[in-house]
Coordinates of C-alpha atoms in Angstrom, one line a residue:
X1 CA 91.0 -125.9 133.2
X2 CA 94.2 -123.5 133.3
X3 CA 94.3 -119.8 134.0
X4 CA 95.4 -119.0 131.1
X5 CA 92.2 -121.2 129.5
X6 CA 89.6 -119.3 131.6
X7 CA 90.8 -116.0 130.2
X8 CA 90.9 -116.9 126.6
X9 CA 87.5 -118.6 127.2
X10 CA 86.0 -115.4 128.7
X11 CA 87.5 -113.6 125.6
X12 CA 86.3 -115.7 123.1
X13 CA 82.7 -115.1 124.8
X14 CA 83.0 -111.8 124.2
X15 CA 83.7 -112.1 120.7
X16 CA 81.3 -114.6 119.9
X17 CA 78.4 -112.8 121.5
X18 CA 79.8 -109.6 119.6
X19 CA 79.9 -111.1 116.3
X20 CA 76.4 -112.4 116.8
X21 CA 75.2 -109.0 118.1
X22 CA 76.7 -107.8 114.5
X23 CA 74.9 -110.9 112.3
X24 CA 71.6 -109.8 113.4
X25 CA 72.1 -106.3 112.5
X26 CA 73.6 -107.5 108.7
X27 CA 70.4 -109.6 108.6
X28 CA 68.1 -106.6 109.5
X29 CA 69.7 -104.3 106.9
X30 CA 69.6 -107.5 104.3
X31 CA 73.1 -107.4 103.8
X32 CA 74.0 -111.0 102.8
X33 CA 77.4 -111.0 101.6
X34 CA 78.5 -109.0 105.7
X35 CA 76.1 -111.4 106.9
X36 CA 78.0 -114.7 105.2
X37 CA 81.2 -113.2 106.2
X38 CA 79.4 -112.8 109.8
X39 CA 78.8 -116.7 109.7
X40 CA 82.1 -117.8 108.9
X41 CA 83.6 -115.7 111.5
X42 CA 81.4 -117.0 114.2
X43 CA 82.1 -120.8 112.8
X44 CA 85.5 -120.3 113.7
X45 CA 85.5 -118.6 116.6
X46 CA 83.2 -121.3 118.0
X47 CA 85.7 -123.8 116.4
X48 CA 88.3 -122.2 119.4
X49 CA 85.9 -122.3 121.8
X50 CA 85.6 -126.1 121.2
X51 CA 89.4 -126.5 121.0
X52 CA 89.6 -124.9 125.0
X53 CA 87.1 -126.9 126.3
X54 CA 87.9 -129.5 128.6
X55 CA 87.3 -132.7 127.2
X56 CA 83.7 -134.9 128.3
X57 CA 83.8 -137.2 131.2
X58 CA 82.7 -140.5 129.7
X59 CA 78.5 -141.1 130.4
X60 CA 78.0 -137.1 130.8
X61 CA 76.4 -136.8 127.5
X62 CA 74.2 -139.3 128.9
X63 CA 73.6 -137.9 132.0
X64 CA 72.8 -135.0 130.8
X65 CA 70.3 -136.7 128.2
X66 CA 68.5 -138.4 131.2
X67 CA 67.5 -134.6 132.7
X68 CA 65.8 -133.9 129.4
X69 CA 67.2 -132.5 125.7
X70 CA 70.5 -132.2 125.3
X71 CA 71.6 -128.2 125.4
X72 CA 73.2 -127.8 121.9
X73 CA 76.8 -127.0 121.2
X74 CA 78.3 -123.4 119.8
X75 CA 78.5 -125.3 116.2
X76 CA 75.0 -126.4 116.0
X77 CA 73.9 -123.0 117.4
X78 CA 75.3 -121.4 114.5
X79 CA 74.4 -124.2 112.3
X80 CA 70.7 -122.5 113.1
X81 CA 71.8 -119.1 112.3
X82 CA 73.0 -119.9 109.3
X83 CA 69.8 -122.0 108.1
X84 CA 67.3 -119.0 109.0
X85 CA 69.4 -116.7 107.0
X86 CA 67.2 -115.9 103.5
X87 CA 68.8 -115.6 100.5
X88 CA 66.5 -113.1 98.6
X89 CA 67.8 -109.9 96.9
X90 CA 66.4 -106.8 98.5
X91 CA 62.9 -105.2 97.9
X92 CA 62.8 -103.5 94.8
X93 CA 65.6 -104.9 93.2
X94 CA 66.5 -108.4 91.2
X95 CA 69.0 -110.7 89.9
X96 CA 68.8 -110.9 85.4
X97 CA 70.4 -113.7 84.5
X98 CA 72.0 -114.5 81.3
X99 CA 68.8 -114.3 78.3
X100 CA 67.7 -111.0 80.7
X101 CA 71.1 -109.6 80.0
X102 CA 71.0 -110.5 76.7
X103 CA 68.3 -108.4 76.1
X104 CA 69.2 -105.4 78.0
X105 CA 72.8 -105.5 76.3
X106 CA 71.1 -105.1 73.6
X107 CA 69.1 -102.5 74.4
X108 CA 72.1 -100.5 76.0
X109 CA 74.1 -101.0 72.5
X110 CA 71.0 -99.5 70.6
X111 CA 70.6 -96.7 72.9
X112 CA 74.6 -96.0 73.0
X113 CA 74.8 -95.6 68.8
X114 CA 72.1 -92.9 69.1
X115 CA 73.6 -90.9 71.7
X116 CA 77.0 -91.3 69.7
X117 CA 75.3 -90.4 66.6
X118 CA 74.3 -87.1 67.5
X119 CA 77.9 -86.6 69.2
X120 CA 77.5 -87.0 72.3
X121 CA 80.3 -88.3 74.9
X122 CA 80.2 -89.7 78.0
X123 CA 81.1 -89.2 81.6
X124 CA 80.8 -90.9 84.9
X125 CA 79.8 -89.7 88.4
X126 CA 80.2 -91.0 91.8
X127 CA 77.2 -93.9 92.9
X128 CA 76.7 -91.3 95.9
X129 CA 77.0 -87.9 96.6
X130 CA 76.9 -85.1 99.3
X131 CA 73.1 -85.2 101.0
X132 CA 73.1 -81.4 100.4
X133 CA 73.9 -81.8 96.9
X134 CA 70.9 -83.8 96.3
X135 CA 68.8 -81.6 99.0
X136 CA 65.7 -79.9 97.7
X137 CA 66.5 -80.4 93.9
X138 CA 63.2 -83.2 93.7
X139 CA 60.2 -81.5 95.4
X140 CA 58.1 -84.2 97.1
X141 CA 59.8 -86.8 96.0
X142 CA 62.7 -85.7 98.0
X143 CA 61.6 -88.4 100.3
X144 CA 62.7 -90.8 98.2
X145 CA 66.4 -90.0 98.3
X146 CA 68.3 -93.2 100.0
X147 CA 70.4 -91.8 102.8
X148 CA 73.7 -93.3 103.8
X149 CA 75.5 -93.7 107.8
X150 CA 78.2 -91.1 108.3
X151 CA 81.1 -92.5 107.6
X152 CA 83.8 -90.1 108.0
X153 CA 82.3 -86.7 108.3
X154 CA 80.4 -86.7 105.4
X155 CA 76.7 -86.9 105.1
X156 CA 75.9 -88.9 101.8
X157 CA 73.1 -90.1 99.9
X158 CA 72.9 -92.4 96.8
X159 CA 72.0 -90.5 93.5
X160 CA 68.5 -90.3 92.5
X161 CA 68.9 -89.6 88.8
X162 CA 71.8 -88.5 86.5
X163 CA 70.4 -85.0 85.8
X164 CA 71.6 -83.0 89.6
X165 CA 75.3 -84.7 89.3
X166 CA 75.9 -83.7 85.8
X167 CA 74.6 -80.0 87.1
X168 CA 77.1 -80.3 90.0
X169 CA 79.6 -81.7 87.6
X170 CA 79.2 -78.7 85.1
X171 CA 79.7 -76.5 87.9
X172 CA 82.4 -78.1 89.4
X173 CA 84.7 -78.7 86.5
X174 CA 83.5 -74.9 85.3
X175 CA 82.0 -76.0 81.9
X176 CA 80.0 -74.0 80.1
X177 CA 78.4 -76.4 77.4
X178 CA 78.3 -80.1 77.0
X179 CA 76.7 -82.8 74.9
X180 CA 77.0 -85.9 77.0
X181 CA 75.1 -89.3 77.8
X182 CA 75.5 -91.2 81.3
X183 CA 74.1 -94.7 81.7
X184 CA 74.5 -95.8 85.4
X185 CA 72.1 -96.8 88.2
X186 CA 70.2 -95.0 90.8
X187 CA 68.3 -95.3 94.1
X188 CA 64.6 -94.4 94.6
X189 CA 63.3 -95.5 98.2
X190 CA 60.0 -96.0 96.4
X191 CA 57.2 -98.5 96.5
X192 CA 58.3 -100.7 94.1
X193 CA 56.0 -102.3 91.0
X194 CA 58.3 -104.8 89.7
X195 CA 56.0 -106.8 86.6
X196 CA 55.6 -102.6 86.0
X197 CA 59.7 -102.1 85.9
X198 CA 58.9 -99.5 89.0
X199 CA 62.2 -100.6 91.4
X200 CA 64.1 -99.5 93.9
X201 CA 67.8 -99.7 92.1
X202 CA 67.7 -99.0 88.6
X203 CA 69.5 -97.9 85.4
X204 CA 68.8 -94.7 83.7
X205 CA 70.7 -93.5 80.3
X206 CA 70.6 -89.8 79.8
X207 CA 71.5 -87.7 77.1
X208 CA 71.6 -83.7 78.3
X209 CA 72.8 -80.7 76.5
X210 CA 74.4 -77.9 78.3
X211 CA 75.1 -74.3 77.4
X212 CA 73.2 -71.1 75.4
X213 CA 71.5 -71.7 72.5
X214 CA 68.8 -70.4 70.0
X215 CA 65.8 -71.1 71.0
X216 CA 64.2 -74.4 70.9
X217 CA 67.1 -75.6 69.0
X218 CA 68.5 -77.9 71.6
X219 CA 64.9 -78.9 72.9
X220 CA 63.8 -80.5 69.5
X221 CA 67.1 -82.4 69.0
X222 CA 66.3 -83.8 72.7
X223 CA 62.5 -84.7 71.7
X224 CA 64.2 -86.2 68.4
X225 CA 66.5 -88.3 69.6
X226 CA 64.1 -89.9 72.3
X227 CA 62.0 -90.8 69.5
X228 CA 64.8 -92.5 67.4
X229 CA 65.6 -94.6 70.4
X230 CA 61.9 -95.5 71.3
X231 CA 61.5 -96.6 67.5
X232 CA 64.8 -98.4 67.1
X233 CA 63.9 -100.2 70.5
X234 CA 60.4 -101.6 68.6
X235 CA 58.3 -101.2 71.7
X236 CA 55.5 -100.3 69.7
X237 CA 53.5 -97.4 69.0
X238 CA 54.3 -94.5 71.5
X239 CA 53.0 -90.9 71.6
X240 CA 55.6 -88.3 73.4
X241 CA 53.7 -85.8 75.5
X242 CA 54.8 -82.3 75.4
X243 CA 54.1 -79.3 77.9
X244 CA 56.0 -76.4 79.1
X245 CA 56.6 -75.3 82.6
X246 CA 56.1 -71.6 82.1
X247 CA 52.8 -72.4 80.4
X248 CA 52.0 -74.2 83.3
X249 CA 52.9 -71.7 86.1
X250 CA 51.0 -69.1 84.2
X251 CA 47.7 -71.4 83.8
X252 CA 48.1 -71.7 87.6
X253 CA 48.0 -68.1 88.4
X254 CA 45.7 -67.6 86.1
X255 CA 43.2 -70.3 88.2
X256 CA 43.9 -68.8 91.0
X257 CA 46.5 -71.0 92.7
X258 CA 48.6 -68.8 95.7
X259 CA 52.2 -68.6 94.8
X260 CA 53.4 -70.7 97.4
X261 CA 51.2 -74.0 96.7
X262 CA 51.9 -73.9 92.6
X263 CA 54.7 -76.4 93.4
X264 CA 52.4 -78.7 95.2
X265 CA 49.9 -78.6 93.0
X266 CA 52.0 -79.2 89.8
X267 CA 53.1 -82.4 91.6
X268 CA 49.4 -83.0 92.1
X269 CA 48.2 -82.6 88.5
X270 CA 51.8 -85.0 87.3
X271 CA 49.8 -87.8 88.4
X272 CA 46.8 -87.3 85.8
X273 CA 48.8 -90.3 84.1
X274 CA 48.3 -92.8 87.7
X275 CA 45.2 -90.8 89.1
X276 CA 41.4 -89.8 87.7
X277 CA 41.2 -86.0 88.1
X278 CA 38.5 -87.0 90.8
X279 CA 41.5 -88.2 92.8
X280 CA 43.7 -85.4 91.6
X281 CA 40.9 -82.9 92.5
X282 CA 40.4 -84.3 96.0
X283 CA 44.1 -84.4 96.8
X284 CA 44.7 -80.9 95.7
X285 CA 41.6 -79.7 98.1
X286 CA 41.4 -82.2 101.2
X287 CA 45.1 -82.5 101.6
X288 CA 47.0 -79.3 100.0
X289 CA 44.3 -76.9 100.9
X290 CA 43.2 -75.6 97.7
X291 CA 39.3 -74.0 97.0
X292 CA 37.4 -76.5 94.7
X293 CA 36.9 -73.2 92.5
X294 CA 40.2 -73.1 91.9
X295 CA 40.4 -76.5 91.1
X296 CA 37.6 -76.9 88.4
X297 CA 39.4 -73.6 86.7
X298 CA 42.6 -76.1 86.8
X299 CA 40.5 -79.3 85.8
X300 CA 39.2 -77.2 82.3
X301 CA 42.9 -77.1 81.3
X302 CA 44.2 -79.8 82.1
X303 CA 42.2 -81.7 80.1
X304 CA 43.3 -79.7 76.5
X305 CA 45.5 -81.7 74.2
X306 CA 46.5 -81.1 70.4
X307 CA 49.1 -79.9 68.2
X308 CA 50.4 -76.3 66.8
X309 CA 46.3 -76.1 66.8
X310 CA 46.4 -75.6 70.6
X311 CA 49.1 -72.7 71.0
X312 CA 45.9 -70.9 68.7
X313 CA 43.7 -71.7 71.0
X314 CA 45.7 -70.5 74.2
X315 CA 46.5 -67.1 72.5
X316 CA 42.9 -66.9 72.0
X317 CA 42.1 -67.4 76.3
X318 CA 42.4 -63.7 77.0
X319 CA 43.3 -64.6 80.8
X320 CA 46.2 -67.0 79.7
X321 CA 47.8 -64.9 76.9
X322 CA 47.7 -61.9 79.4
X323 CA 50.1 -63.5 81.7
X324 CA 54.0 -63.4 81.0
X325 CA 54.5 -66.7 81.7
X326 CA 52.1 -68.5 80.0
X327 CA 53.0 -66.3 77.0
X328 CA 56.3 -66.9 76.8
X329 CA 55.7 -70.1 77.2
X330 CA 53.1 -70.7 74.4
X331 CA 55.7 -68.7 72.1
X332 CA 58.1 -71.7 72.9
X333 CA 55.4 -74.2 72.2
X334 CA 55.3 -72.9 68.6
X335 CA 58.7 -72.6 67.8
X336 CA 59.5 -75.9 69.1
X337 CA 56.4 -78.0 67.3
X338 CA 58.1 -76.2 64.3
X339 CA 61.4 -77.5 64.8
X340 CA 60.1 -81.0 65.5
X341 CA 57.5 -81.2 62.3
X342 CA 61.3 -80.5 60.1
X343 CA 62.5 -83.4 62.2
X344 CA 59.8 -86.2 61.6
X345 CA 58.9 -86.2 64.7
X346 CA 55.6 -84.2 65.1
X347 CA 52.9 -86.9 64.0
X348 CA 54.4 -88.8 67.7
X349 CA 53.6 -86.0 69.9
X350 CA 50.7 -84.7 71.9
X351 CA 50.9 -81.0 73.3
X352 CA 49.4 -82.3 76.5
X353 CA 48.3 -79.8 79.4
X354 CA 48.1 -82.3 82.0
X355 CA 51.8 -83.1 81.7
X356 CA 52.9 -81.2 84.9
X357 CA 56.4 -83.2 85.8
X358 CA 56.8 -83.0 89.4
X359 CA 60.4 -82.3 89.7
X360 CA 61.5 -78.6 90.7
X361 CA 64.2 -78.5 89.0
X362 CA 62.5 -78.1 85.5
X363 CA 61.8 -74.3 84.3
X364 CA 60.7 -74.6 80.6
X365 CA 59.7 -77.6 77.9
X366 CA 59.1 -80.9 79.4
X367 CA 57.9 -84.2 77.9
X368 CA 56.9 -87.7 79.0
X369 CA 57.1 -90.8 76.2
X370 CA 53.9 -93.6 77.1
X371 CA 53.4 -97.1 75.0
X372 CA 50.2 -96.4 73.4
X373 CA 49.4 -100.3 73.9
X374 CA 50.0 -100.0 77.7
X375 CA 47.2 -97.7 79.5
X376 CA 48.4 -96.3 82.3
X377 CA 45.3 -95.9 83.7
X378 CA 41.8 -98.2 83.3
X379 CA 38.9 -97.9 85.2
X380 CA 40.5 -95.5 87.8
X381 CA 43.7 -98.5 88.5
X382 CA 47.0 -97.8 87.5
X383 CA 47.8 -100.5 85.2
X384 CA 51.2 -101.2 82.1
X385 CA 54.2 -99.6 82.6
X386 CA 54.2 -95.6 82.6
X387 CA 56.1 -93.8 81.1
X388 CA 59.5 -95.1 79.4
X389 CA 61.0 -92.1 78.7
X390 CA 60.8 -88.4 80.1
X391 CA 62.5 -85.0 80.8
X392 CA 63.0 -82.0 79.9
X393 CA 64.9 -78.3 80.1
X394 CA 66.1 -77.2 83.4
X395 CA 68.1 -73.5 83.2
X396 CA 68.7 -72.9 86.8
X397 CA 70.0 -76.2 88.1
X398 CA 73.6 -75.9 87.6
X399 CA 73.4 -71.8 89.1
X400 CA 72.5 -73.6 92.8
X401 CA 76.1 -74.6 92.4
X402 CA 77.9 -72.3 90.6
X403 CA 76.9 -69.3 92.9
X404 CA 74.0 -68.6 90.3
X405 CA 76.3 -68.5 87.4
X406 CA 73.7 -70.1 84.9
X407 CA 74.6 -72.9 82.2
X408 CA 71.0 -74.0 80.5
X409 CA 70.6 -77.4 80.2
X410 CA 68.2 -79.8 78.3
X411 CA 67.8 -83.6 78.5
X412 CA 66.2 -86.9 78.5
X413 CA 66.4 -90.1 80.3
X414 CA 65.5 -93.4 79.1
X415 CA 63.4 -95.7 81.5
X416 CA 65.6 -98.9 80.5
X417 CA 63.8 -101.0 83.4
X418 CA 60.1 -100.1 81.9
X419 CA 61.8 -101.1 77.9
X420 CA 62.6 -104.1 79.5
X421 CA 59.9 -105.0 81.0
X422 CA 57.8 -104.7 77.5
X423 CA 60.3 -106.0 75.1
X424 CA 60.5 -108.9 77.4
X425 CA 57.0 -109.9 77.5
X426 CA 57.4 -109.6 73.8
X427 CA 60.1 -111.9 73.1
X428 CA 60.1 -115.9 73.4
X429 CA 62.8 -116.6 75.9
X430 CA 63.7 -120.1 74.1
X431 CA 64.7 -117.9 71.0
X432 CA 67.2 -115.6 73.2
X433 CA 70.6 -116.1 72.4
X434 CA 72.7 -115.3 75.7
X435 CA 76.2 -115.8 74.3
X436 CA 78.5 -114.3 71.2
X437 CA 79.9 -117.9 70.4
X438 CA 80.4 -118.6 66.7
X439 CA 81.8 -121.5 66.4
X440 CA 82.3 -124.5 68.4
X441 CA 85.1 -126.9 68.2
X442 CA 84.0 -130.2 68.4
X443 CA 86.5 -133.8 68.3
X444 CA 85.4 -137.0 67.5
X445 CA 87.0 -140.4 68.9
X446 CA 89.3 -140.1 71.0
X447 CA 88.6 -136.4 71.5
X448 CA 91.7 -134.7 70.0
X449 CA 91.9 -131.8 72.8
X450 CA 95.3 -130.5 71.8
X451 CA 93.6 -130.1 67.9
X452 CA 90.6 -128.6 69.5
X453 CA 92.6 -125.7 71.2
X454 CA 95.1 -125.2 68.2
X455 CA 91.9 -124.4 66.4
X456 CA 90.2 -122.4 69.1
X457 CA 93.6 -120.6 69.4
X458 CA 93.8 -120.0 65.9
X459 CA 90.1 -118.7 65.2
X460 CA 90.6 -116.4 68.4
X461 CA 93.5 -114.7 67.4
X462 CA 91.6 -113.7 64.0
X463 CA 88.7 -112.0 66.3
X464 CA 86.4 -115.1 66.2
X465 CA 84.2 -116.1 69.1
X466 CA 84.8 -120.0 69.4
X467 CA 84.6 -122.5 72.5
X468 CA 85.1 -126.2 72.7
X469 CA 83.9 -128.6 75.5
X470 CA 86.9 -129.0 78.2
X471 CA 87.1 -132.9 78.3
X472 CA 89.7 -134.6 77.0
X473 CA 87.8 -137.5 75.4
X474 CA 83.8 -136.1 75.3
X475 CA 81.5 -138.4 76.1
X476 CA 79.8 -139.4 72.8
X477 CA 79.5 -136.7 69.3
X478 CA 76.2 -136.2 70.3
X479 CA 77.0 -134.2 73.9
X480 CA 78.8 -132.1 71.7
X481 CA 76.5 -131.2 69.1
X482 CA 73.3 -130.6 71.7
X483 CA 75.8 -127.8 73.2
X484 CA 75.5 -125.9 69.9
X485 CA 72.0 -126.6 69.6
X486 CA 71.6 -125.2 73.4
X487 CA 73.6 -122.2 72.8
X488 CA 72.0 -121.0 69.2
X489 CA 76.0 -121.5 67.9
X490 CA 75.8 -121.3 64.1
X491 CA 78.9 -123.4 62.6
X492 CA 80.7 -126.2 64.6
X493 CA 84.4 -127.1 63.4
X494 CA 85.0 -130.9 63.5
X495 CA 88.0 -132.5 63.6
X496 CA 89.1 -136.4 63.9
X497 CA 91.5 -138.9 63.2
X498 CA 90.8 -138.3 59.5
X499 CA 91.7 -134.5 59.5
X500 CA 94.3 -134.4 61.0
X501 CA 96.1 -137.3 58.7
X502 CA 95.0 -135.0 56.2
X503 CA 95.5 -131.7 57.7
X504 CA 92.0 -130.6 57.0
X505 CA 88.8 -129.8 59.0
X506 CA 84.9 -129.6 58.8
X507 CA 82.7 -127.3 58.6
X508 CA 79.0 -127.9 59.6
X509 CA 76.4 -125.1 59.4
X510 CA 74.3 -125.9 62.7
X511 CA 70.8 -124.6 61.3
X512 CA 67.2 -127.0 61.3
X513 CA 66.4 -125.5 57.8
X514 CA 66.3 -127.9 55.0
X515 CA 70.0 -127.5 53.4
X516 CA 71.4 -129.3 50.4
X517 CA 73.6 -131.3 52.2
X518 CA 76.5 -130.0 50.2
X519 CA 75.5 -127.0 51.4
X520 CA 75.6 -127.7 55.1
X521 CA 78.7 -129.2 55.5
X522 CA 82.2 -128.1 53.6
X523 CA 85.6 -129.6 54.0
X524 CA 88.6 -127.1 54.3
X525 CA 92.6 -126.8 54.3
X526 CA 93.6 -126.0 58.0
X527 CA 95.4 -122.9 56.3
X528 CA 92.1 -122.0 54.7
X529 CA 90.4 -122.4 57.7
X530 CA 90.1 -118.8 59.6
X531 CA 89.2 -117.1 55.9
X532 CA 86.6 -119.5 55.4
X533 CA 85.0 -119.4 58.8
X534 CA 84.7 -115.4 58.2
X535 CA 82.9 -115.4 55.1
X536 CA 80.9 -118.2 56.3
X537 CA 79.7 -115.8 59.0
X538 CA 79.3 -113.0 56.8
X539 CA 76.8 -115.4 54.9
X540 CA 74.9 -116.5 57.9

């Protein structure tokens, strides 16, 4: 072996052991595609390693096989790497293939024409932003927040909702009001309850109003549109739980609570939906400090619920009507129940005491849509799917960025994942349609390709969805027909040797009804053939 051989071969150690060094890294953090990308680099660069080599000496391989198992070569050793690399999508998220996104594309275009129908537009945010503009904005749940490497100077973190970027955005841009809706993903390091829709990467679709209104005006067209979208989604019966933060703080005070735990114990009391108040009690007195006293004042009012009945029954609790807070907050409470019975909406909600929120950011109404079919609680287990929508008004937000200029804001966000999750269960996945097609072009005999794409062609530049089968000469008629079958396509366009002599075509309606026969099937003039197609899908 040469000089010059020994150094590159020293070099190419190096790399090699560097590249592997990197591969295991990529497969700790689970990211496959750097890790594929890994593999193929090491192939190679074993490859050259090979290529340096000096050759065997004849009978060494079986000298060597004599002294016991053969060492193995650079290629086989990544051949190993490569097999105990696991393809598996990170925890807490998934793959949705095409009948899943199907579903949710439909469920994205219903939510989208609600948003637009109350005139709201639509912006888009970075994926990540600055860890200190995500800092301290979540309470507890702060520890959720998926921090990212340095990678330039900047600390980053990915977004945990769509709520603290549209503040920073408002800010930023120096916008005073706003009706907009985002739908984008976030990143919760949580505990994940996938068959629950609970995951670590998600989508969220918010609609928020920004800037100074009358009061409660905003608030009920927030409640109302959560409320079209729940019942144009047809998840079922769903009740939309109402409380307001002021009325909270004030009950709190009221009980007893010290200033400086209220925060902690809201978050406590938010899990009344998850938790028995036996669990919520002990929490709040073994692990944030508070006197059981204090917490069986909190346990009487957590447990009222109602209507505009209940604001009466506040006003009448001397204690709570005595405190600012809670006052102005039951004031709210009227005005807004008010504003929601003129909307349609009222017979849905539940003013609900024990909705507590846990996010700091909120400061006056917030609300919490649940299936009514889907306890979240049975027998002390968390059990269905929580809550599929939420929010609520948050005044002082966009101030922590705008040197405490302050913008109120209202808003809700949809749980897409948790829709999912139900209107999946509900649906038969063998009645899912996962393409637009509309037609498909189908040739008999000797196939007539060139026909079939003239006709494609034709239909696609008059906005129709059609495909053909990309064979020359298909197989048999039948191949052809089992695709439309397969893929739910309504009407399939034939043409042979016979139509095209005659510069006609046919069209079959693909449907397992009983049809008159005349009915099903219709011969047409290939000039005729776009404006028949239409109004035979107008029909359908």
């Amino acid at each position: 072996m040469t000089a010059d051989n020994s150094a590159a071969l020293a070099e190419l150690e190096e790399l090699i052991a560097a590249c592997r060094l990197q591969n295991k890294e990529h497969k700790k953090t689970g990211n496959k595609e750097a890790l594929a990308l890994g593999l193929e680099q090491l192939k190679e660069l074993s490859k050259k390693k090979t290529e340096l080599l000096p050759p065997k000496i004849k009978g060494e391989a079986g000298a060597k096989g004599d002294q016991g198992k053969m060492k193995k070569t650079e290629a086989e050793k990544v051949e190993d790497e490569a097999k105990a690399f696991t393809l598996k999508t990170p925890k807490g998220t998934k793959d949705y293939d095409e009948k899943d996104m199907a579903v949710r594309e439909q469920i994205f275009s219903k939510i989208t024409s609600i948003f637009k129908r109350h005139g709201a537009i639509t912006i888009d945010t970075p994926v990540f932003e600055l860890k200190e503009i995500l800092s301290g904005k979540y309470g507890e749940d702060s520890k959720l927040i998926y921090d990212l490497e340095d990678q330039g100077g900047e600390k980053c973190s990915l977004r945990y909702d769509l709520t603290v970027p549209f503040a920073r955005y408002l800010a930023e841009n120096g916008v005073s009001n706003m009706k907009r809706y985002h739908i984008a993903k976030v990143y919760r390091r949580d505990q994940p309850a996938m068959n629950r829709g609970r995951m670590r990467e998600f989508y969220q679709c918010d609609f928020d109003i920004a800037g100074t209104y009358d009061q409660m005006v905003p608030d009920a067209e927030a409640v109302r549109v959560m409320s079209e979208i729940l019942t144009s989604l047809d998840i079922g019966s769903f009740t939309i739980k109402i409380n307001h933060r002021r009325i909270l703080d004030g009950m709190f005070e009221v009980c007893g609570v010290p200033a400086d735990k209220i925060r902690t114990i809201s978050s406590a009391v938010d899990k009344l939906d998850k938790m028995t108040w036996a669990d919520v009690k002990k929490e709040m007195v073994e692990e944030k400090g508070l006197s059981p006293e204090v917490a069986d004042r909190i346990g009487e009012y957590v447990k009222l619920k109602g209507s505009r009945e209940l604001c009466d029954k506040l006003d009448a609790d001397a204690k709570l009507s005595g405190n600012a807070n809670a006052k102005a907050g039951i004031d709210d409470m009227r005005v807004l129940l008010r504003y929601l019975e003129i909307f349609n909406v009222l017979p849905r909600v539940s003013f609900d005491l024990s909705l507590a929120r846990g996010l700091d950011y909120y400061t006056g109404v917030i609300y919490e849509a649940v299936v009514n079919s889907s306890p979240s609680v049975l027998n002390g287990e968390p059990v269905g799917v929580g809550s599929v929508a939420a929010g609520g008004r948050y005044d002082d937000l966009v101030g922590m960025f705008s040197g405490n200029k302050k913008i109120p804001c209202v808003g809700i966000s949809i749980g897409v994942e948790r829709v999912f999750t139900i209107i999946s269960g509900q649906r038969d996945r063998s009645t899912i349609k996962s393409n637009a097609t509309e037609v498909y072009v189908i040739g008999l005999g000797e196939g007539f390709l060139q026909e079939r794409m003239q006709i494609c062609a034709q239909l696609w530049d008059a906005g129709v969805k059609a495909e053909y089968m990309f064979k020359k000469k298909p197989r048999n008629l039948q191949v052809q027909f089992e695709v439309c079958d397969k893929e739910q396509i309504p009407l399939a366009i034939i043409v042979g040797k016979q139509e095209v002599d005659n510069g006609v075509v046919k069209i079959r309606k693909m449907v397992k009804d009983n049809v008159d026969s005349v009915d099903k099937e219709v011969t047409v003039e290939r000039s005729s053939l776009v404006e028949s197609v239409q109004k035979l899908l107008k029909a359908i």
